[in-house]
Amino acid sequence: MEIRIGIANVAREVVLESELSNAEVNELVAKAIADGSVLSLKDPKGREVLIPSAGIAYVEVGPEEVRRVGFAQ
């Protein structure tokens, strides 16, 4: 699934893919904001993105994708 994070006073957003569920991402974001800590997310390739929660303007979590097999129309 794709996650887009808007950073306060920055024109570009942070975009990454994640294997976490929507609920897991929502929980991590809510905990980081409540604690005033750093939001830490990893992509499937093992890269880690760290964002201070004070700078988070918004988080957009895309739909969970079901992997399709075969030829779909």
N, CA, C and O atoms as a DFTB+ gen file, in Angstrom:
292 C
 N C O
     1  1       0.841      -1.157       0.000
     2  2       0.000       0.000       0.000
     3  2       0.895       1.231       0.000
     4  3       2.028       1.194       0.480
     5  1       0.371       2.312      -0.541
     6  2       1.127       3.558      -0.619
     7  2       0.750       4.484       0.536
     8  3      -0.423       4.629       0.880
     9  1       1.769       5.103       1.124
    10  2       1.569       6.061       2.208
    11  2       2.178       7.387       1.773
    12  3       3.327       7.436       1.334
    13  1       1.397       8.470       1.897
    14  2       1.875       9.817       1.590
    15  2       1.828      10.630       2.873
    16  3       0.810      10.670       3.563
    17  1       2.946      11.278       3.182
    18  2       3.027      12.069       4.409
    19  2       3.403      13.493       4.038
    20  3       4.455      13.738       3.446
    21  1       2.535      14.425       4.391
    22  2       2.808      15.836       4.169
    23  2       3.576      16.396       5.346
    24  3       3.234      16.141       6.501
    25  1       4.611      17.158       5.053
    26  2       5.446      17.759       6.092
    27  2       5.154      19.257       6.133
    28  3       5.104      19.911       5.092
    29  1       4.962      19.795       7.326
    30  2       4.670      21.220       7.491
    31  2       5.794      22.062       6.884
    32  3       6.976      21.793       7.102
    33  1       5.407      23.083       6.120
    34  2       6.326      24.039       5.494
    35  2       7.274      23.420       4.470
    36  3       8.332      23.984       4.192
    37  1       6.908      22.262       3.902
    38  2       7.692      21.606       2.856
    39  2       6.760      21.322       1.692
    40  3       5.681      20.760       1.884
    41  1       7.163      21.703       0.487
    42  2       6.300      21.571      -0.690
    43  2       6.097      20.112      -1.118
    44  3       5.024      19.757      -1.605
    45  1       7.095      19.285      -0.946
    46  2       6.998      17.890      -1.393
    47  2       6.559      16.990      -0.252
    48  3       6.873      17.236       0.912
    49  1       5.829      15.944      -0.608
    50  2       5.417      14.982       0.401
    51  2       6.338      13.763       0.362
    52  3       6.989      13.497      -0.648
    53  1       6.386      13.036       1.460
    54  2       7.144      11.796       1.545
    55  2       6.209      10.687       1.097
    56  3       5.109      10.547       1.632
    57  1       6.640       9.891       0.111
    58  2       5.822       8.797      -0.410
    59  2       6.604       7.505      -0.265
    60  3       7.764       7.425      -0.669
    61  1       5.965       6.485       0.317
    62  2       6.615       5.190       0.423
    63  2       5.602       4.071       0.357
    64  3       4.419       4.261       0.643
    65  1       6.078       2.914      -0.020
    66  2       5.260       1.707      -0.034
    67  2       5.447       1.002       1.306
    68  3       6.513       1.092       1.915
    69  1       4.428       0.311       1.756
    70  2       4.516      -0.390       3.023
    71  2       3.725      -1.688       2.966
    72  3       2.729      -1.799       2.252
    73  1       4.187      -2.660       3.730
    74  2       3.472      -3.931       3.837
    75  2       2.581      -3.967       5.078
    76  3       1.923      -4.972       5.346
    77  1       2.562      -2.869       5.832
    78  2       1.707      -2.782       7.017
    79  2       0.251      -2.610       6.605
    80  3      -0.033      -2.162       5.494
    81  1      -0.660      -2.960       7.485
    82  2      -2.082      -2.745       7.227
    83  2      -2.442      -1.295       7.543
    84  3      -1.677      -0.584       8.196
    85  1      -3.608      -0.867       7.076
    86  2      -4.083       0.490       7.367
    87  2      -4.155       0.722       8.876
    88  3      -3.750       1.775       9.368
    89  1      -4.667      -0.256       9.599
    90  2      -4.809      -0.125      11.056
    91  2      -3.448       0.031      11.733
    92  3      -3.307       0.825      12.664
    93  1      -2.447      -0.720      11.272
    94  2      -1.109      -0.628      11.865
    95  2      -0.485       0.741      11.618
    96  3       0.131       1.316      12.516
    97  1      -0.643       1.267      10.401
    98  2      -0.103       2.590      10.077
    99  2      -0.811       3.653      10.906
   100  3      -0.165       4.533      11.474
   101  1      -2.136       3.574      10.976
   102  2      -2.898       4.543      11.772
   103  2      -2.458       4.527      13.232
   104  3      -2.337       5.580      13.858
   105  1      -2.218       3.336      13.772
   106  2      -1.789       3.209      15.165
   107  2      -0.404       3.828      15.371
   108  3      -0.188       4.537      16.354
   109  1       0.536       3.567      14.456
   110  2       1.885       4.137      14.569
   111  2       1.864       5.660      14.498
   112  3       2.559       6.335      15.258
   113  1       1.053       6.201      13.570
   114  2       0.960       7.657      13.418
   115  2       0.337       8.278      14.670
   116  3       0.858       9.260      15.198
   117  1      -0.759       7.718      15.142
   118  2      -1.435       8.248      16.325
   119  2      -0.528       8.208      17.550
   120  3      -0.506       9.155      18.336
   121  1       0.224       7.111      17.720
   122  2       1.128       6.983      18.870
   123  2       2.248       8.016      18.793
   124  3       2.585       8.640      19.799
   125  1       2.832       8.201      17.600
   126  2       3.922       9.171      17.445
   127  2       3.440      10.589      17.739
   128  3       4.139      11.360      18.396
   129  1       2.245      10.935      17.253
   130  2       1.712      12.276      17.487
   131  2       1.371      12.469      18.964
   132  3       1.666      13.520      19.532
   133  1       0.753      11.466      19.589
   134  2       0.376      11.565      21.002
   135  2       1.604      11.690      21.908
   136  3       1.593      12.443      22.882
   137  1       2.662      10.943      21.577
   138  2       3.879      10.952      22.394
   139  2       4.811      12.112      22.055
   140  3       5.707      12.440      22.833
   141  1       4.599      12.735      20.888
   142  2       5.522      13.770      20.435
   143  2       6.860      13.182      20.019
   144  3       7.895      13.844      20.096
   145  1       6.825      11.932      19.576
   146  2       8.060      11.238      19.218
   147  2       8.260      11.213      17.700
   148  3       7.668      12.017      16.980
   149  1       9.076      10.312      17.230
   150  2       9.397      10.189      15.816
   151  2       8.579       9.066      15.197
   152  3       8.487       7.977      15.763
   153  1       7.983       9.328      14.032
   154  2       7.273       8.301      13.281
   155  2       8.298       7.541      12.460
   156  3       9.045       8.143      11.688
   157  1       8.343       6.234      12.616
   158  2       9.302       5.388      11.915
   159  2       8.544       4.362      11.080
   160  3       7.771       3.568      11.616
   161  1       8.766       4.380       9.759
   162  2       8.127       3.431       8.850
   163  2       9.187       2.803       7.958
   164  3      10.136       3.473       7.551
   165  1       9.028       1.511       7.650
   166  2       9.951       0.808       6.761
   167  2       9.220       0.382       5.497
   168  3       8.043       0.024       5.531
   169  1       9.947       0.429       4.373
   170  2       9.370      -0.056       3.123
   171  2       9.794      -1.516       2.917
   172  3      10.633      -2.024       3.661
   173  1       9.218      -2.197       1.908
   174  2       9.543      -3.620       1.695
   175  2      11.019      -3.890       1.397
   176  3      11.477      -5.020       1.566
   177  1      11.771      -2.880       0.957
   178  2      13.192      -3.060       0.656
   179  2      14.079      -2.839       1.881
   180  3      15.301      -2.951       1.787
   181  1      13.472      -2.527       3.028
   182  2      14.222      -2.357       4.259
   183  2      14.648      -0.932       4.559
   184  3      15.277      -0.685       5.588
   185  1      14.317       0.024       3.676
   186  2      14.659       1.424       3.952
   187  2      13.727       1.949       5.032
   188  3      12.547       1.601       5.073
   189  1      14.263       2.786       5.899
   190  2      13.473       3.326       7.004
   191  2      13.350       4.838       6.860
   192  3      14.327       5.529       6.573
   193  1      12.132       5.340       7.064
   194  2      11.859       6.771       7.016
   195  2      11.516       7.210       8.430
   196  3      10.645       6.630       9.078
   197  1      12.216       8.250       8.907
   198  2      11.971       8.796      10.241
   199  2      11.480      10.229      10.089
   200  3      12.134      11.048       9.444
   201  1      10.327      10.531      10.682
   202  2       9.748      11.863      10.582
   203  2       9.359      12.328      11.977
   204  3       8.592      11.648      12.659
   205  1       9.876      13.483      12.417
   206  2       9.465      14.019      13.716
   207  2       7.960      14.325      13.693
   208  3       7.482      14.983      12.769
   209  1       7.231      13.867      14.671
   210  2       5.769      14.015      14.659
   211  2       5.333      15.473      14.663
   212  3       4.241      15.784      14.186
   213  1       6.157      16.375      15.188
   214  2       5.802      17.799      15.208
   215  2       5.706      18.369      13.793
   216  3       5.020      19.368      13.577
   217  1       6.387      17.743      12.827
   218  2       6.380      18.244      11.462
   219  2       5.321      17.625      10.568
   220  3       5.188      18.026       9.412
   221  1       4.564      16.660      11.070
   222  2       3.571      15.978      10.244
   223  2       2.357      16.878      10.049
   224  3       1.708      17.285      11.012
   225  1       2.058      17.187       8.770
   226  2       0.878      17.986       8.448
   227  2      -0.316      17.076       8.174
   228  3      -1.431      17.357       8.614
   229  1      -0.079      15.975       7.440
   230  2      -1.140      14.999       7.169
   231  2      -0.516      13.676       6.765
   232  3       0.646      13.620       6.363
   233  1      -1.302      12.609       6.877
   234  2      -0.882      11.282       6.439
   235  2      -2.033      10.704       5.621
   236  3      -3.169      10.627       6.090
   237  1      -1.721      10.300       4.395
   238  2      -2.716       9.684       3.506
   239  2      -2.322       8.227       3.318
   240  3      -1.238       7.929       2.816
   241  1      -3.202       7.326       3.723
   242  2      -2.934       5.897       3.617
   243  2      -3.804       5.340       2.502
   244  3      -5.031       5.428       2.552
   245  1      -3.155       4.766       1.497
   246  2      -3.887       4.202       0.357
   247  2      -4.575       2.909       0.727
   248  3      -4.356       2.366       1.809
   249  1      -5.409       2.417      -0.172
   250  2      -6.107       1.163       0.105
   251  2      -5.142      -0.017       0.087
   252  3      -4.136      -0.015      -0.623
   253  1      -5.479      -1.017       0.886
   254  2      -4.673      -2.230       0.887
   255  2      -4.941      -2.959      -0.423
   256  3      -6.091      -3.200      -0.788
   257  1      -3.867      -3.308      -1.123
   258  2      -4.014      -3.952      -2.424
   259  2      -3.965      -5.458      -2.274
   260  3      -3.114      -6.003      -1.571
   261  1      -4.892      -6.121      -2.946
   262  2      -4.900      -7.562      -2.992
   263  2      -4.127      -7.955      -4.243
   264  3      -4.439      -7.485      -5.337
   265  1      -3.144      -8.792      -4.097
   266  2      -2.332      -9.209      -5.238
   267  2      -3.176     -10.084      -6.157
   268  3      -3.757     -11.077      -5.719
   269  1      -3.240      -9.713      -7.425
   270  2      -4.015     -10.473      -8.391
   271  2      -3.094     -11.459      -9.104
   272  3      -1.922     -11.178      -9.351
   273  1      -3.650     -12.603      -9.422
   274  2      -2.919     -13.616     -10.143
   275  2      -3.678     -13.909     -11.423
   276  3      -4.897     -14.074     -11.405
   277  1      -2.968     -13.974     -12.520
   278  2      -3.621     -14.293     -13.788
   279  2      -3.947     -13.046     -14.574
   280  3      -3.445     -11.957     -14.296
   281  1      -4.795     -13.232     -15.556
   282  2      -5.167     -12.121     -16.448
   283  2      -6.557     -11.632     -16.067
   284  3      -7.550     -12.325     -16.287
   285  1      -6.621     -10.452     -15.505
   286  2      -7.912      -9.868     -15.089
   287  2      -8.328      -8.820     -16.106
   288  3      -7.492      -8.156     -16.720
   289  1      -9.618      -8.687     -16.267
   290  2     -10.136      -7.660     -17.184
   291  2     -10.957      -6.679     -16.452
   292  3     -11.479      -5.740     -17.053
